[in-house]
Amino acid sequence: AQKVTQAQTEISVVEKEDVTLDCVYETRDTTYYLFWYKQPPSGELVFLIRRNSFDEQNEISGRYSWNFQKSTSSFNFTITASQVVDSAVYFCALAHVNSGGGADGLTFGKGTHLIIQP
Amino acid sequence: SQTIHQWPATLVQPVGSPLSLECTVEGTSNPNLYWYRQAAGRGLQLLFYSVGIGQISSEVPQNLSASRPQDRQFILSSKKLLLSDSGFYLCACNRDSREKLFFGSGTQLSVL
């Protein structure tokens, strides 16, 4: 069975601070995908990143960066110089890759509510 | 790119009433389709997914059902709603199940 844990229910920081959202996952699979999604107040989910379990290189996209540590089963997300527009609920997710090469849908964490105060 | 139309945006239904939420996809053919639910204070839970017309897989046993009558149409239904069915329902799709999901704008369902 798969499980994704986002231990931080809510984080509140002042604008321009750096903030890291934690994600720890459990899976018996050797091949899997990890995702981060952003859910702004409007409710829609916005895709941020997908990471293949074979690729442990960290990735940076503007103010966003992701730290994938397979040894600790973690896929943490850092926002540098946070802005008020970053306020949202952020979800980490894990996709099981089945024997046919496809995935059976994403398992999501419970989300972290990030509040950026001006 | 793919566009997902999901309606209604909000819905208030009494306990025991039926439910039908519809989701249609544009911009792609033969997509994988998914229904997710986000209950208050909880994460996203996969309810159903479909890899083709008439092919439905259920992840969680419940009083909900899903159908895919057309390639780009995915319907979530219930014959009798329960209070516990309240939540935010999201339709999603992708072309390859390993690829990122595209989400609809969601339906906020309140069962009273």
PDB file of C-alpha atoms in Angstrom:
ATOM      1  CA  ALA A   1       0.000   0.000   0.000  1.00  0.00           C
ATOM      2  CA  GLN A   2       1.121   3.506  -0.694  1.00  0.00           C
ATOM      3  CA  LYS A   3       1.080   6.385   1.695  1.00  0.00           C
ATOM      4  CA  VAL A   4       2.027  10.035   1.494  1.00  0.00           C
ATOM      5  CA  THR A   5       2.537  12.036   4.665  1.00  0.00           C
ATOM      6  CA  GLN A   6       2.598  15.784   4.856  1.00  0.00           C
ATOM      7  CA  ALA A   7       3.104  16.329   8.549  1.00  0.00           C
ATOM      8  CA  GLN A   8       2.742  20.100   8.384  1.00  0.00           C
ATOM      9  CA  THR A   9      -0.952  20.892   8.402  1.00  0.00           C
ATOM     10  CA  GLU A  10      -0.434  24.644   8.258  1.00  0.00           C
ATOM     11  CA  ILE A  11       2.561  26.927   7.905  1.00  0.00           C
ATOM     12  CA  SER A  12       2.503  30.682   8.296  1.00  0.00           C
ATOM     13  CA  VAL A  13       5.454  32.866   7.335  1.00  0.00           C
ATOM     14  CA  VAL A  14       6.062  36.477   6.572  1.00  0.00           C
ATOM     15  CA  GLU A  15       6.575  37.500   2.977  1.00  0.00           C
ATOM     16  CA  LYS A  16      10.115  37.115   1.631  1.00  0.00           C
ATOM     17  CA  GLU A  17      10.964  34.312   4.025  1.00  0.00           C
ATOM     18  CA  ASP A  18      11.983  30.941   2.668  1.00  0.00           C
ATOM     19  CA  VAL A  19       9.713  28.044   3.496  1.00  0.00           C
ATOM     20  CA  THR A  20      10.025  24.288   3.074  1.00  0.00           C
ATOM     21  CA  LEU A  21       7.094  21.924   2.778  1.00  0.00           C
ATOM     22  CA  ASP A  22       7.829  18.370   3.806  1.00  0.00           C
ATOM     23  CA  CYS A  23       6.646  15.232   2.066  1.00  0.00           C
ATOM     24  CA  VAL A  24       7.438  11.683   3.120  1.00  0.00           C
ATOM     25  CA  TYR A  25       6.137   8.719   1.212  1.00  0.00           C
ATOM     26  CA  GLU A  26       5.868   4.966   1.566  1.00  0.00           C
ATOM     27  CA  THR A  27       5.779   2.525  -1.278  1.00  0.00           C
ATOM     28  CA  ARG A  28       6.984  -0.957  -2.070  1.00  0.00           C
ATOM     29  CA  ASP A  29       7.439  -0.042  -5.688  1.00  0.00           C
ATOM     30  CA  THR A  30      10.889   0.436  -7.155  1.00  0.00           C
ATOM     31  CA  THR A  31       9.507   2.623  -9.896  1.00  0.00           C
ATOM     32  CA  TYR A  32       7.142   5.441  -9.125  1.00  0.00           C
ATOM     33  CA  TYR A  33       6.419   9.076  -9.767  1.00  0.00           C
ATOM     34  CA  LEU A  34       6.196  11.899  -7.272  1.00  0.00           C
ATOM     35  CA  PHE A  35       4.234  15.091  -7.817  1.00  0.00           C
ATOM     36  CA  TRP A  36       3.564  18.418  -6.203  1.00  0.00           C
ATOM     37  CA  TYR A  37       0.318  20.293  -6.807  1.00  0.00           C
ATOM     38  CA  LYS A  38      -0.810  23.726  -5.708  1.00  0.00           C
ATOM     39  CA  GLN A  39      -4.434  24.395  -4.811  1.00  0.00           C
ATOM     40  CA  PRO A  40      -5.183  28.132  -4.604  1.00  0.00           C
ATOM     41  CA  PRO A  41      -8.381  29.406  -2.941  1.00  0.00           C
ATOM     42  CA  SER A  42     -10.240  28.952  -6.222  1.00  0.00           C
ATOM     43  CA  GLY A  43     -10.006  25.190  -5.683  1.00  0.00           C
ATOM     44  CA  GLU A  44      -8.409  24.077  -8.901  1.00  0.00           C
ATOM     45  CA  LEU A  45      -5.275  22.005  -8.690  1.00  0.00           C
ATOM     46  CA  VAL A  46      -2.221  23.312 -10.464  1.00  0.00           C
ATOM     47  CA  PHE A  47       0.531  20.936 -11.451  1.00  0.00           C
ATOM     48  CA  LEU A  48       3.990  22.006 -10.245  1.00  0.00           C
ATOM     49  CA  ILE A  49       6.360  19.120 -10.837  1.00  0.00           C
ATOM     50  CA  ARG A  50       6.679  15.425 -11.563  1.00  0.00           C
ATOM     51  CA  ARG A  51       9.745  13.454 -10.520  1.00  0.00           C
ATOM     52  CA  ASN A  52      10.700   9.965 -11.680  1.00  0.00           C
ATOM     53  CA  SER A  53      12.031   7.704  -8.928  1.00  0.00           C
ATOM     54  CA  PHE A  54      15.138   7.044 -11.015  1.00  0.00           C
ATOM     55  CA  ASP A  55      16.084  10.691 -11.075  1.00  0.00           C
ATOM     56  CA  GLU A  56      17.338  12.015  -7.771  1.00  0.00           C
ATOM     57  CA  GLN A  57      18.659  15.279  -9.110  1.00  0.00           C
ATOM     58  CA  ASN A  58      17.281  18.265  -7.334  1.00  0.00           C
ATOM     59  CA  GLU A  59      15.321  20.659  -9.462  1.00  0.00           C
ATOM     60  CA  ILE A  60      14.948  24.398  -9.383  1.00  0.00           C
ATOM     61  CA  SER A  61      12.329  26.433 -11.172  1.00  0.00           C
ATOM     62  CA  GLY A  62      12.476  30.101 -10.360  1.00  0.00           C
ATOM     63  CA  ARG A  63      11.722  30.493  -6.664  1.00  0.00           C
ATOM     64  CA  TYR A  64      10.685  26.852  -6.378  1.00  0.00           C
ATOM     65  CA  SER A  65      13.042  23.993  -5.671  1.00  0.00           C
ATOM     66  CA  TRP A  66      12.572  20.335  -4.871  1.00  0.00           C
ATOM     67  CA  ASN A  67      14.796  18.009  -2.902  1.00  0.00           C
ATOM     68  CA  PHE A  68      14.261  14.333  -3.664  1.00  0.00           C
ATOM     69  CA  GLN A  69      15.977  11.970  -1.213  1.00  0.00           C
ATOM     70  CA  LYS A  70      15.220   8.372  -2.035  1.00  0.00           C
ATOM     71  CA  SER A  71      17.187   7.138   0.979  1.00  0.00           C
ATOM     72  CA  THR A  72      14.786   8.894   3.329  1.00  0.00           C
ATOM     73  CA  SER A  73      11.709   8.616   1.069  1.00  0.00           C
ATOM     74  CA  SER A  74      11.262  12.348   1.062  1.00  0.00           C
ATOM     75  CA  PHE A  75      10.380  14.854  -1.620  1.00  0.00           C
ATOM     76  CA  ASN A  76      10.491  18.278  -0.017  1.00  0.00           C
ATOM     77  CA  PHE A  77       9.464  21.514  -1.663  1.00  0.00           C
ATOM     78  CA  THR A  78      11.076  24.871  -0.917  1.00  0.00           C
ATOM     79  CA  ILE A  79       9.823  28.306  -1.860  1.00  0.00           C
ATOM     80  CA  THR A  80      12.477  30.986  -1.727  1.00  0.00           C
ATOM     81  CA  ALA A  81      11.566  34.595  -1.036  1.00  0.00           C
ATOM     82  CA  SER A  82       7.909  33.730  -0.552  1.00  0.00           C
ATOM     83  CA  GLN A  83       5.175  35.984  -1.849  1.00  0.00           C
ATOM     84  CA  VAL A  84       1.567  36.471  -0.826  1.00  0.00           C
ATOM     85  CA  VAL A  85       0.454  34.818  -4.080  1.00  0.00           C
ATOM     86  CA  ASP A  86       2.133  31.639  -2.895  1.00  0.00           C
ATOM     87  CA  SER A  87      -0.585  31.247  -0.286  1.00  0.00           C
ATOM     88  CA  ALA A  88      -2.398  28.014  -1.063  1.00  0.00           C
ATOM     89  CA  VAL A  89      -2.724  24.395  -0.082  1.00  0.00           C
ATOM     90  CA  TYR A  90       0.089  22.287  -1.471  1.00  0.00           C
ATOM     91  CA  PHE A  91      -0.293  18.585  -2.114  1.00  0.00           C
ATOM     92  CA  CYS A  92       2.388  15.987  -2.524  1.00  0.00           C
ATOM     93  CA  ALA A  93       1.356  12.883  -4.450  1.00  0.00           C
ATOM     94  CA  LEU A  94       2.698   9.470  -5.391  1.00  0.00           C
ATOM     95  CA  ALA A  95       1.805   7.479  -8.502  1.00  0.00           C
ATOM     96  CA  HIS A  96       2.017   3.700  -8.517  1.00  0.00           C
ATOM     97  CA  VAL A  97       3.429   2.300 -11.743  1.00  0.00           C
ATOM     98  CA  ASN A  98       1.884  -1.070 -12.433  1.00  0.00           C
ATOM     99  CA  SER A  99       3.336  -4.085 -14.238  1.00  0.00           C
ATOM    100  CA  GLY A 100       1.961  -2.822 -17.512  1.00  0.00           C
ATOM    101  CA  GLY A 101       3.886   0.393 -17.240  1.00  0.00           C
ATOM    102  CA  GLY A 102       0.899   2.515 -16.445  1.00  0.00           C
ATOM    103  CA  ALA A 103      -0.135   4.108 -13.207  1.00  0.00           C
ATOM    104  CA  ASP A 104      -3.256   3.475 -11.195  1.00  0.00           C
ATOM    105  CA  GLY A 105      -3.873   7.019 -10.084  1.00  0.00           C
ATOM    106  CA  LEU A 106      -2.270   9.280  -7.588  1.00  0.00           C
ATOM    107  CA  THR A 107      -2.169   8.887  -3.830  1.00  0.00           C
ATOM    108  CA  PHE A 108      -2.216  12.322  -2.259  1.00  0.00           C
ATOM    109  CA  GLY A 109      -1.029  13.584   1.084  1.00  0.00           C
ATOM    110  CA  LYS A 110      -3.437  15.598   3.202  1.00  0.00           C
ATOM    111  CA  GLY A 111      -1.893  18.842   2.056  1.00  0.00           C
ATOM    112  CA  THR A 112      -0.122  21.716   3.740  1.00  0.00           C
ATOM    113  CA  HIS A 113      -1.894  25.020   4.027  1.00  0.00           C
ATOM    114  CA  LEU A 114       0.702  27.703   3.394  1.00  0.00           C
ATOM    115  CA  ILE A 115      -0.089  31.228   4.531  1.00  0.00           C
ATOM    116  CA  ILE A 116       2.167  34.044   3.420  1.00  0.00           C
ATOM    117  CA  GLN A 117       1.584  37.178   5.442  1.00  0.00           C
ATOM    118  CA  PRO A 118       2.411  40.573   3.935  1.00  0.00           C
TER     119      PRO A 118
ATOM    120  CA  SER B   1      -3.668  21.137 -24.340  1.00  0.00           C
ATOM    121  CA  GLN B   2      -6.430  19.426 -22.469  1.00  0.00           C
ATOM    122  CA  THR B   3      -9.362  21.281 -20.968  1.00  0.00           C
ATOM    123  CA  ILE B   4     -11.706  19.767 -18.427  1.00  0.00           C
ATOM    124  CA  HIS B   5     -15.244  20.995 -17.981  1.00  0.00           C
ATOM    125  CA  GLN B   6     -16.852  20.089 -14.721  1.00  0.00           C
ATOM    126  CA  TRP B   7     -20.269  21.100 -13.436  1.00  0.00           C
ATOM    127  CA  PRO B   8     -21.984  22.224 -11.397  1.00  0.00           C
ATOM    128  CA  ALA B   9     -19.537  24.333  -9.386  1.00  0.00           C
ATOM    129  CA  THR B  10     -21.597  24.041  -6.211  1.00  0.00           C
ATOM    130  CA  LEU B  11     -24.406  21.729  -5.254  1.00  0.00           C
ATOM    131  CA  VAL B  12     -26.553  21.401  -2.164  1.00  0.00           C
ATOM    132  CA  GLN B  13     -28.502  18.188  -1.910  1.00  0.00           C
ATOM    133  CA  PRO B  14     -30.618  16.583   0.836  1.00  0.00           C
ATOM    134  CA  VAL B  15     -29.676  13.258   2.327  1.00  0.00           C
ATOM    135  CA  GLY B  16     -31.117  10.400   0.312  1.00  0.00           C
ATOM    136  CA  SER B  17     -31.333  12.310  -2.947  1.00  0.00           C
ATOM    137  CA  PRO B  18     -29.565  11.162  -6.120  1.00  0.00           C
ATOM    138  CA  LEU B  19     -26.406  12.694  -7.512  1.00  0.00           C
ATOM    139  CA  SER B  20     -24.980  13.176 -10.957  1.00  0.00           C
ATOM    140  CA  LEU B  21     -21.779  15.098 -11.573  1.00  0.00           C
ATOM    141  CA  GLU B  22     -20.538  15.394 -15.100  1.00  0.00           C
ATOM    142  CA  CYS B  23     -17.074  15.902 -16.478  1.00  0.00           C
ATOM    143  CA  THR B  24     -16.094  16.327 -20.112  1.00  0.00           C
ATOM    144  CA  VAL B  25     -12.666  16.655 -21.637  1.00  0.00           C
ATOM    145  CA  GLU B  26     -11.522  18.593 -24.683  1.00  0.00           C
ATOM    146  CA  GLY B  27      -8.257  18.612 -26.514  1.00  0.00           C
ATOM    147  CA  THR B  28      -7.379  14.959 -26.309  1.00  0.00           C
ATOM    148  CA  SER B  29      -8.736  11.547 -27.236  1.00  0.00           C
ATOM    149  CA  ASN B  30      -8.803   8.350 -25.220  1.00  0.00           C
ATOM    150  CA  PRO B  31      -7.741  10.035 -21.999  1.00  0.00           C
ATOM    151  CA  ASN B  32      -7.448   8.398 -18.620  1.00  0.00           C
ATOM    152  CA  LEU B  33     -10.149   9.888 -16.428  1.00  0.00           C
ATOM    153  CA  TYR B  34     -10.295  10.168 -12.663  1.00  0.00           C
ATOM    154  CA  TRP B  35     -12.663  11.251  -9.927  1.00  0.00           C
ATOM    155  CA  TYR B  36     -11.122  12.554  -6.709  1.00  0.00           C
ATOM    156  CA  ARG B  37     -12.760  13.751  -3.506  1.00  0.00           C
ATOM    157  CA  GLN B  38     -11.364  16.160  -0.990  1.00  0.00           C
ATOM    158  CA  ALA B  39     -13.263  15.944   2.275  1.00  0.00           C
ATOM    159  CA  ALA B  40     -12.914  18.763   4.771  1.00  0.00           C
ATOM    160  CA  GLY B  41      -9.577  18.563   6.575  1.00  0.00           C
ATOM    161  CA  ARG B  42      -8.423  15.635   4.512  1.00  0.00           C
ATOM    162  CA  GLY B  43      -6.319  15.103   1.459  1.00  0.00           C
ATOM    163  CA  LEU B  44      -7.370  14.091  -2.005  1.00  0.00           C
ATOM    164  CA  GLN B  45      -8.791  10.626  -2.279  1.00  0.00           C
ATOM    165  CA  LEU B  46      -8.995   8.729  -5.534  1.00  0.00           C
ATOM    166  CA  LEU B  47     -12.510   7.395  -6.034  1.00  0.00           C
ATOM    167  CA  PHE B  48     -12.591   6.038  -9.575  1.00  0.00           C
ATOM    168  CA  TYR B  49     -10.425   5.918 -12.638  1.00  0.00           C
ATOM    169  CA  SER B  50     -11.095   4.866 -16.192  1.00  0.00           C
ATOM    170  CA  VAL B  51      -8.733   3.941 -18.994  1.00  0.00           C
ATOM    171  CA  GLY B  52     -11.453   3.630 -21.640  1.00  0.00           C
ATOM    172  CA  ILE B  53     -15.151   3.627 -22.433  1.00  0.00           C
ATOM    173  CA  GLY B  54     -17.038   1.379 -20.058  1.00  0.00           C
ATOM    174  CA  GLN B  55     -13.892   0.586 -18.055  1.00  0.00           C
ATOM    175  CA  ILE B  56     -14.171   1.757 -14.479  1.00  0.00           C
ATOM    176  CA  SER B  57     -11.972   0.892 -11.520  1.00  0.00           C
ATOM    177  CA  SER B  58     -13.030   1.727  -8.001  1.00  0.00           C
ATOM    178  CA  GLU B  59     -10.481   2.552  -5.352  1.00  0.00           C
ATOM    179  CA  VAL B  60     -12.772   3.013  -2.388  1.00  0.00           C
ATOM    180  CA  PRO B  61     -15.976   1.067  -1.652  1.00  0.00           C
ATOM    181  CA  GLN B  62     -18.854   3.470  -1.102  1.00  0.00           C
ATOM    182  CA  ASN B  63     -22.297   4.342  -2.292  1.00  0.00           C
ATOM    183  CA  LEU B  64     -20.920   6.233  -5.278  1.00  0.00           C
ATOM    184  CA  SER B  65     -20.547   4.911  -8.805  1.00  0.00           C
ATOM    185  CA  ALA B  66     -18.964   6.152 -11.995  1.00  0.00           C
ATOM    186  CA  SER B  67     -19.681   5.660 -15.653  1.00  0.00           C
ATOM    187  CA  ARG B  68     -17.951   6.531 -18.886  1.00  0.00           C
ATOM    188  CA  PRO B  69     -20.550   6.480 -21.651  1.00  0.00           C
ATOM    189  CA  GLN B  70     -18.322   8.317 -24.130  1.00  0.00           C
ATOM    190  CA  ASP B  71     -14.600   8.642 -24.619  1.00  0.00           C
ATOM    191  CA  ARG B  72     -14.378  12.090 -23.088  1.00  0.00           C
ATOM    192  CA  GLN B  73     -17.251  11.972 -20.646  1.00  0.00           C
ATOM    193  CA  PHE B  74     -17.019  10.795 -17.050  1.00  0.00           C
ATOM    194  CA  ILE B  75     -20.004  10.785 -14.707  1.00  0.00           C
ATOM    195  CA  LEU B  76     -20.077  10.390 -10.944  1.00  0.00           C
ATOM    196  CA  SER B  77     -23.386   9.210  -9.523  1.00  0.00           C
ATOM    197  CA  SER B  78     -25.162   8.146  -6.398  1.00  0.00           C
ATOM    198  CA  LYS B  79     -28.654   6.749  -5.910  1.00  0.00           C
ATOM    199  CA  LYS B  80     -28.901   8.009  -2.334  1.00  0.00           C
ATOM    200  CA  LEU B  81     -26.530  10.575  -0.898  1.00  0.00           C
ATOM    201  CA  LEU B  82     -25.155  10.318   2.619  1.00  0.00           C
ATOM    202  CA  LEU B  83     -23.968  13.149   4.848  1.00  0.00           C
ATOM    203  CA  SER B  84     -20.461  11.757   4.537  1.00  0.00           C
ATOM    204  CA  ASP B  85     -20.558  12.327   0.775  1.00  0.00           C
ATOM    205  CA  SER B  86     -20.095  16.049   1.330  1.00  0.00           C
ATOM    206  CA  GLY B  87     -16.844  17.302  -0.064  1.00  0.00           C
ATOM    207  CA  PHE B  88     -15.027  18.822  -2.978  1.00  0.00           C
ATOM    208  CA  TYR B  89     -15.053  16.598  -6.058  1.00  0.00           C
ATOM    209  CA  LEU B  90     -12.449  16.929  -8.749  1.00  0.00           C
ATOM    210  CA  CYS B  91     -12.383  15.378 -12.180  1.00  0.00           C
ATOM    211  CA  ALA B  92      -8.966  14.852 -13.702  1.00  0.00           C
ATOM    212  CA  CYS B  93      -7.414  13.426 -16.830  1.00  0.00           C
ATOM    213  CA  ASN B  94      -4.153  12.636 -18.522  1.00  0.00           C
ATOM    214  CA  ARG B  95      -3.126  10.993 -21.773  1.00  0.00           C
ATOM    215  CA  ASP B  96      -0.618   8.696 -20.179  1.00  0.00           C
ATOM    216  CA  SER B  97      -1.232   7.577 -16.636  1.00  0.00           C
ATOM    217  CA  ARG B  98       2.373   8.395 -15.759  1.00  0.00           C
ATOM    218  CA  GLU B  99       2.002  11.960 -16.858  1.00  0.00           C
ATOM    219  CA  LYS B 100       0.750  14.908 -14.909  1.00  0.00           C
ATOM    220  CA  LEU B 101      -2.906  15.217 -14.215  1.00  0.00           C
ATOM    221  CA  PHE B 102      -5.080  18.013 -15.528  1.00  0.00           C
ATOM    222  CA  PHE B 103      -7.836  18.939 -13.128  1.00  0.00           C
ATOM    223  CA  GLY B 104     -11.269  20.429 -13.532  1.00  0.00           C
ATOM    224  CA  SER B 105     -12.423  23.334 -11.408  1.00  0.00           C
ATOM    225  CA  GLY B 106     -14.245  21.060  -8.991  1.00  0.00           C
ATOM    226  CA  THR B 107     -17.725  20.706  -7.517  1.00  0.00           C
ATOM    227  CA  GLN B 108     -18.398  21.627  -3.910  1.00  0.00           C
ATOM    228  CA  LEU B 109     -21.085  19.209  -2.740  1.00  0.00           C
ATOM    229  CA  SER B 110     -22.927  19.813   0.503  1.00  0.00           C
ATOM    230  CA  VAL B 111     -25.276  17.091   1.672  1.00  0.00           C
ATOM    231  CA  LEU B 112     -27.701  18.343   4.305  1.00  0.00           C
TER     232      LEU B 112
END
